[in-house]
GROMACS .gro file of C-alpha atoms in nm:
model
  255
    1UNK     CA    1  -3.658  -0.021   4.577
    2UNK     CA    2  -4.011  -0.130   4.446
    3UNK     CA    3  -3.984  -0.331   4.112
    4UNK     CA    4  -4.170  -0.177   3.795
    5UNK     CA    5  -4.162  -0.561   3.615
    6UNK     CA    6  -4.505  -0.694   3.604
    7UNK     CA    7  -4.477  -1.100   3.619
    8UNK     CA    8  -4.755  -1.346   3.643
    9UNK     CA    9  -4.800  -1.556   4.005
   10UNK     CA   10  -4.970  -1.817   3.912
   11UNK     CA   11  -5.131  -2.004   4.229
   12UNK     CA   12  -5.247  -2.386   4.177
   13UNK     CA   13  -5.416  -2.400   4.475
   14UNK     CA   14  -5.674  -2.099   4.394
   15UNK     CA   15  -5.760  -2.255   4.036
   16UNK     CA   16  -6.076  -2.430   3.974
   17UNK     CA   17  -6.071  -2.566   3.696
   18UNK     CA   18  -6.343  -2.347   3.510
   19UNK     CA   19  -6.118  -2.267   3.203
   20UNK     CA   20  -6.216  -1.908   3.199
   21UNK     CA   21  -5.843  -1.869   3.094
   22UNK     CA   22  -5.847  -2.060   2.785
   23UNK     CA   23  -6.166  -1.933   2.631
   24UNK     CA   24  -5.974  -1.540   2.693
   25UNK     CA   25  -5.664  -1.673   2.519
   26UNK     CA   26  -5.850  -1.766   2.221
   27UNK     CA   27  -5.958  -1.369   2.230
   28UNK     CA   28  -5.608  -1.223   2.222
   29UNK     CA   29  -5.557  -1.097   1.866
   30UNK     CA   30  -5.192  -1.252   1.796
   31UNK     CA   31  -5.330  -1.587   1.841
   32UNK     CA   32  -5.595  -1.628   1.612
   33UNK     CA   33  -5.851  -1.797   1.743
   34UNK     CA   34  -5.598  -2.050   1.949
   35UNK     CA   35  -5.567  -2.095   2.330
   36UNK     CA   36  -5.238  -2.051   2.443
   37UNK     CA   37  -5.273  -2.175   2.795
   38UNK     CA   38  -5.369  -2.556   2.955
   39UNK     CA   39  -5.540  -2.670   3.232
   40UNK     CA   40  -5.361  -2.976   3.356
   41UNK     CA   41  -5.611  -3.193   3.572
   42UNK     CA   42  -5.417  -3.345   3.835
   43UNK     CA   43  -5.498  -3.705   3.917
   44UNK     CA   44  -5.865  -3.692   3.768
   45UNK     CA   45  -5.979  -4.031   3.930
   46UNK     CA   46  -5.908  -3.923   4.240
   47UNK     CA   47  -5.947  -3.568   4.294
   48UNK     CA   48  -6.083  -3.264   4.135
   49UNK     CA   49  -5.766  -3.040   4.164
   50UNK     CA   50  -5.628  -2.817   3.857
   51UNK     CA   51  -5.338  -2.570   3.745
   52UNK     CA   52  -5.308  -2.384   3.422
   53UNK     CA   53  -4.989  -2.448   3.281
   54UNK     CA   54  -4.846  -2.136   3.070
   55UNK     CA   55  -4.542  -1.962   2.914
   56UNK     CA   56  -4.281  -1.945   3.172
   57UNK     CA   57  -4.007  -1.694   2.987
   58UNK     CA   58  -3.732  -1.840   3.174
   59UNK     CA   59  -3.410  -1.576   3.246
   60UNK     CA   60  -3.185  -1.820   3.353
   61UNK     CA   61  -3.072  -1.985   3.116
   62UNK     CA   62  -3.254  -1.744   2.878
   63UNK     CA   63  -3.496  -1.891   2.664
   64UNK     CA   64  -3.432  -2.233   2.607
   65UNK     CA   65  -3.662  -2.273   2.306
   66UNK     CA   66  -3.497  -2.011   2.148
   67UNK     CA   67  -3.109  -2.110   2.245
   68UNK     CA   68  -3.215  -2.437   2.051
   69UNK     CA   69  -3.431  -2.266   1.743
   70UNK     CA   70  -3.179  -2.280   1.422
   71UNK     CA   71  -3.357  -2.072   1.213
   72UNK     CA   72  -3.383  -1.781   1.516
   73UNK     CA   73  -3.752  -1.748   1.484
   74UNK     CA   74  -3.806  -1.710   1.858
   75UNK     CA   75  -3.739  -1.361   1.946
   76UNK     CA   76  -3.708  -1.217   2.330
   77UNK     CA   77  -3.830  -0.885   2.369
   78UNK     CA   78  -3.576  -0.654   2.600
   79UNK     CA   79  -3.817  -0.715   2.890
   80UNK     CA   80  -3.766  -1.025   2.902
   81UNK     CA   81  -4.074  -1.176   2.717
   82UNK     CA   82  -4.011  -1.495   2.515
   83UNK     CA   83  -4.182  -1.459   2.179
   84UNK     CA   84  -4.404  -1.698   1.963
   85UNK     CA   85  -4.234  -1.829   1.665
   86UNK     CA   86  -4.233  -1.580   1.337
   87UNK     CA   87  -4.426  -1.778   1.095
   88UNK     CA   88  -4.211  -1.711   0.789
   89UNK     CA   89  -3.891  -1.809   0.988
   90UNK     CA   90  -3.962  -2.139   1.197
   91UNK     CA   91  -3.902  -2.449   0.985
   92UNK     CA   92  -4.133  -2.656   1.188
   93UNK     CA   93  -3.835  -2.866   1.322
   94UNK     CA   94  -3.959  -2.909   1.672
   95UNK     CA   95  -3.664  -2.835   1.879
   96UNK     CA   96  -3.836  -2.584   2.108
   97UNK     CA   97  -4.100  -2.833   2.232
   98UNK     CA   98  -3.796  -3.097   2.329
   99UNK     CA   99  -3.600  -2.804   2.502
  100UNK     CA  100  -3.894  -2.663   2.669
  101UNK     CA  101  -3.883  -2.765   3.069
  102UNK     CA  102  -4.261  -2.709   3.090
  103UNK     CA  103  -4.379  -2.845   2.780
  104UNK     CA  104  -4.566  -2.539   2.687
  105UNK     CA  105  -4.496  -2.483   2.288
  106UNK     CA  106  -4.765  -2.586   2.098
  107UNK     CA  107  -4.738  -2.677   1.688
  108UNK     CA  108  -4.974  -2.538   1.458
  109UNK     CA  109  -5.029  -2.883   1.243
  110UNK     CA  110  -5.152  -2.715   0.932
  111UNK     CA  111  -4.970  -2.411   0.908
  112UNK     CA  112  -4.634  -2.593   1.038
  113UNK     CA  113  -4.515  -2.340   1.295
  114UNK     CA  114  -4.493  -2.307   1.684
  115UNK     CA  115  -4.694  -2.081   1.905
  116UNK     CA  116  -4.712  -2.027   2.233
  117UNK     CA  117  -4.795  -1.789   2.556
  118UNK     CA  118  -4.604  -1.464   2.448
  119UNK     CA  119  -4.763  -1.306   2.808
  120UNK     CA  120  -5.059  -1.094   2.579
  121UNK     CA  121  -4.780  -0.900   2.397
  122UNK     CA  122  -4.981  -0.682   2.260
  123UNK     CA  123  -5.152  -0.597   2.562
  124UNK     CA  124  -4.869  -0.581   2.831
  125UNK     CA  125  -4.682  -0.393   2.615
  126UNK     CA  126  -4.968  -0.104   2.619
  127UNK     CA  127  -4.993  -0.145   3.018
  128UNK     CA  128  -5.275  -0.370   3.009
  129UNK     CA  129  -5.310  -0.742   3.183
  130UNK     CA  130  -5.270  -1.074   2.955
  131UNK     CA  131  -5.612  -1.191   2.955
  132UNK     CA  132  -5.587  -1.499   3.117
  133UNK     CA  133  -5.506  -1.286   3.429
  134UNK     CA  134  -5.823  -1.042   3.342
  135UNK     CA  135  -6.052  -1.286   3.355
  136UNK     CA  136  -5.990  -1.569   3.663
  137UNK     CA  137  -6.228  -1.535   3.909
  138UNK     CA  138  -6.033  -1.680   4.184
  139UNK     CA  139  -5.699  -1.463   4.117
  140UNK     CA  140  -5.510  -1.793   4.033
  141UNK     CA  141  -5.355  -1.619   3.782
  142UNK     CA  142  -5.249  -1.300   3.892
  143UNK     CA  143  -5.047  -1.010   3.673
  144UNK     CA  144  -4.889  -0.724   3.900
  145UNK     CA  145  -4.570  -0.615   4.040
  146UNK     CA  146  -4.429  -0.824   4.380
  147UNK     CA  147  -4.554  -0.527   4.565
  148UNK     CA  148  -4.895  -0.549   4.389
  149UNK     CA  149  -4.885  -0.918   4.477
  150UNK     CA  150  -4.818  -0.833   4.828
  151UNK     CA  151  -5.104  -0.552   4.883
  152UNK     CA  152  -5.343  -0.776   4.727
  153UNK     CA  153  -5.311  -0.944   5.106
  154UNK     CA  154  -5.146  -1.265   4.973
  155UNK     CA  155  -4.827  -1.321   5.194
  156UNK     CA  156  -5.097  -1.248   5.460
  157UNK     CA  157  -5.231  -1.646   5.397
  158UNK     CA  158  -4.909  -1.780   5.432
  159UNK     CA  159  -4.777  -1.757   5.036
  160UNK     CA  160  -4.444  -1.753   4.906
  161UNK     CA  161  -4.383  -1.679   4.504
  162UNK     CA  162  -4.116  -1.934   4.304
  163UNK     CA  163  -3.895  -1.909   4.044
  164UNK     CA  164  -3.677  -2.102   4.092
  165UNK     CA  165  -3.707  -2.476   3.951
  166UNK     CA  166  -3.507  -2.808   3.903
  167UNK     CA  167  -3.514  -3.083   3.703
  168UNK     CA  168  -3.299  -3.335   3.805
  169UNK     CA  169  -2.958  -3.118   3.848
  170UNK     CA  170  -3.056  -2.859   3.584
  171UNK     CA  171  -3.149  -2.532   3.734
  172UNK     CA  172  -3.432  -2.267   3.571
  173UNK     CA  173  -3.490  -1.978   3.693
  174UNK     CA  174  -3.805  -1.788   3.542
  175UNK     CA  175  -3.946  -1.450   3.439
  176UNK     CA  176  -4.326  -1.590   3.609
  177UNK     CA  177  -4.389  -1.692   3.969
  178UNK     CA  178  -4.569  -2.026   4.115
  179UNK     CA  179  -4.732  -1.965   4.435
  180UNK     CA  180  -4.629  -2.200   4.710
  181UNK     CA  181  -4.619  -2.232   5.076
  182UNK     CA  182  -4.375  -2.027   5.281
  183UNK     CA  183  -4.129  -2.248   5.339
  184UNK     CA  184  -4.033  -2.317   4.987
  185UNK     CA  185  -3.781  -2.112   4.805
  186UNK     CA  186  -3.768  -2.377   4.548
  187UNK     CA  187  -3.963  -2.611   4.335
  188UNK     CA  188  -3.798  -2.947   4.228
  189UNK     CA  189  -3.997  -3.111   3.988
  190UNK     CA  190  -3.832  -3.446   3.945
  191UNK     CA  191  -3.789  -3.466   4.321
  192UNK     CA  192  -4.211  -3.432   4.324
  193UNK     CA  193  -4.230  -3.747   4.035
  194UNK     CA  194  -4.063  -3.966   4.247
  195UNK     CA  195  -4.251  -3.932   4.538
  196UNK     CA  196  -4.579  -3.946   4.351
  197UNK     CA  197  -4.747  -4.279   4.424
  198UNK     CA  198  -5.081  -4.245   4.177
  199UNK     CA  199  -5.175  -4.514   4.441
  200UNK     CA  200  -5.064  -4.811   4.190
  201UNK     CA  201  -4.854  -4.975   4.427
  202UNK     CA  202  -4.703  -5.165   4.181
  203UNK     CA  203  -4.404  -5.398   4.190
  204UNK     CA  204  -4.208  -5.212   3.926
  205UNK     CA  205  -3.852  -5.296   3.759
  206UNK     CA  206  -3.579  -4.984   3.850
  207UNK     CA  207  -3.569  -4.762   3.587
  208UNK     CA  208  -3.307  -4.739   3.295
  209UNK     CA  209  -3.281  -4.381   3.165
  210UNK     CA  210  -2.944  -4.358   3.410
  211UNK     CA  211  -2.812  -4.634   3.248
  212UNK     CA  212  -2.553  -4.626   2.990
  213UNK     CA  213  -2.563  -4.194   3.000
  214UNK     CA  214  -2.280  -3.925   3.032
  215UNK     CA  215  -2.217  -3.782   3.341
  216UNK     CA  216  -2.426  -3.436   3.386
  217UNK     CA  217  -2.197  -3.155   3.254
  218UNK     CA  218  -2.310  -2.748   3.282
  219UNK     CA  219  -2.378  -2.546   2.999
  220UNK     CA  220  -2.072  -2.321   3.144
  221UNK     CA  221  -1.836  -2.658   3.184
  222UNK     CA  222  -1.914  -2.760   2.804
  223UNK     CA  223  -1.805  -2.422   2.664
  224UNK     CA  224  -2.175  -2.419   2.489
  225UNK     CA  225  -2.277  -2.028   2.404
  226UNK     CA  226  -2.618  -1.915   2.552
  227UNK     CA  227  -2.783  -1.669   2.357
  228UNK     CA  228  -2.784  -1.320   2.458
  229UNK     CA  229  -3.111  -1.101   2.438
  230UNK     CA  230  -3.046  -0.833   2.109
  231UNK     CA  231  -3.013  -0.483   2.163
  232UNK     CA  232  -3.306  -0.429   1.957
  233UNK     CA  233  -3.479  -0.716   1.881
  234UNK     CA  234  -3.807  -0.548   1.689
  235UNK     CA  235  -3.544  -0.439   1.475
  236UNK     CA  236  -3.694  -0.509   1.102
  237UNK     CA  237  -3.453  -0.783   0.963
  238UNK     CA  238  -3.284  -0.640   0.627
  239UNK     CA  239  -3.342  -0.870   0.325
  240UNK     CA  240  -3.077  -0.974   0.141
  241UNK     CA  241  -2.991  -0.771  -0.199
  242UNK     CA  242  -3.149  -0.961  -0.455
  243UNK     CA  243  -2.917  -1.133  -0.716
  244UNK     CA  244  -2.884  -0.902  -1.048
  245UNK     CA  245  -3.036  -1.121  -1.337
  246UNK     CA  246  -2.763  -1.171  -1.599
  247UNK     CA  247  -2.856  -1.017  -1.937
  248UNK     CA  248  -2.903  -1.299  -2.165
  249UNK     CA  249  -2.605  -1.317  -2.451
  250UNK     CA  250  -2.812  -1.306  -2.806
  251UNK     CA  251  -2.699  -1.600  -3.028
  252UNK     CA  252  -2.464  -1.588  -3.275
  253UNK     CA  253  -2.602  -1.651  -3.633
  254UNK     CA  254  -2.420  -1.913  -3.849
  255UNK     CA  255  -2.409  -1.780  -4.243
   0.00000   0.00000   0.00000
């Protein structure tokens, strides 16, 4: 059965590094101005190569920044699309950017708030592409179905979409696709880190972060609750009844 669920497949290896993407973000009316998306430069000194970096909306486990966000200002939509922070709800505390796998949420200094890729909401939501997707000119951001994907003659060149990542032993699964070759069913980022050389060649002390740390325990193991996506999360929240203002006792006069 063909899948309705558009997804982004975003393809490092097309990207050029023009920034096209950015300058569209800062078009989409829900972000005011802001880009949304980043163009990582990979090894600058040495090579020319790129890859936007954007919104994931991981499925498994849902949401991360919003499993962590106490004041529940990160909504997911029941497609599946993580949210941006609701102004008048996020307290600025930061937890989504430290939960965050990808590093994507970004923090609006002045007005204290997150913001992030929320996939063109407004757009998507009407049947229309996210505009970083309108506008590449190489197609290394690309907004269909997996059939779309396919038609558009990429498993053709030898291209297999991811979604599945590690990081060290924790496993994400996401909403958007990475393009890599077609042997890969998986991505494992930490694995990549420590066979990057940057060509230092550097006598280097072993690292410490495994020292003195708890053995890696699942989510499931721990008993910790993930949060589940609302039935109806557009739902307007109800304010609270407001507090009826005690009528003031007159004062007793003293003949």
């Amino acid at each position: 059965m063909a899948e309705s669920i558009k997804r982004i497949f975003l393809d490092p290896s097309r990207c050029i590094g023009c920034r096209s993407c950015v300058a569209a973000c800062r078009e989409c009316d829900t972000h005011k101005g802001e880009s949304m998306i980043y163009i990582d430069y990979v090894e600058r000194h040495n090579t020319v190569a790129s890859s936007p970096t954007l919104c994931m909306h991981c499925e498994d486990p849902l949401a991360p920044c919003a499993q962590v966000c106490p004041a529940q200002a990160i909504l997911v939509s029941p497609d599946g699309v993580v949210q941006s922070a609701d102004e008048t709800r996020c307290i600025y505390c930061e937890n989504c950017g430290y939960a965050c796998p990808f590093g994507v949420p970004k923090f609006h200094r002045a007005g204290h708030y997150m913001q992030k890729c929320n996939l063109c909401y407004d757009r998507t939501s009407q049947g229309k592409g996210p505009m970083c997707a309108t506008v590449c000119p190489t197609q290394a951001l690309f907004y269909g179905t997996y059939e779309e994907w396919l038609a558009a003659g990429r498993g053709q060149q030898g291209a297999k979409p991811v979604n599945t990542f590690y990081f060290g032993r924790q496993r994400v699964q996401t909403r958007n696709y990475v393009t890599l070759r077609e042997e890969e069913n998986e991505l494992d980022l930490m694995a990549l880190v420590e066979q990057a050389d940057m060509g230092l060649h550097m006598d280097l002390p072993a690292a410490t972060a495994n020292q003195h740390a708890d053995t890696w325990v699942d989510a499931e193991t721990a008993d910790i609750p993930q949060r589940k996506i609302p039935p109806e999360p557009w739902t307007p929240r109800q304010p609270l009844s407001p507090t009826p203002t005690p009528t003031p006792v007159p004062a007793r006069s003293e003949s």
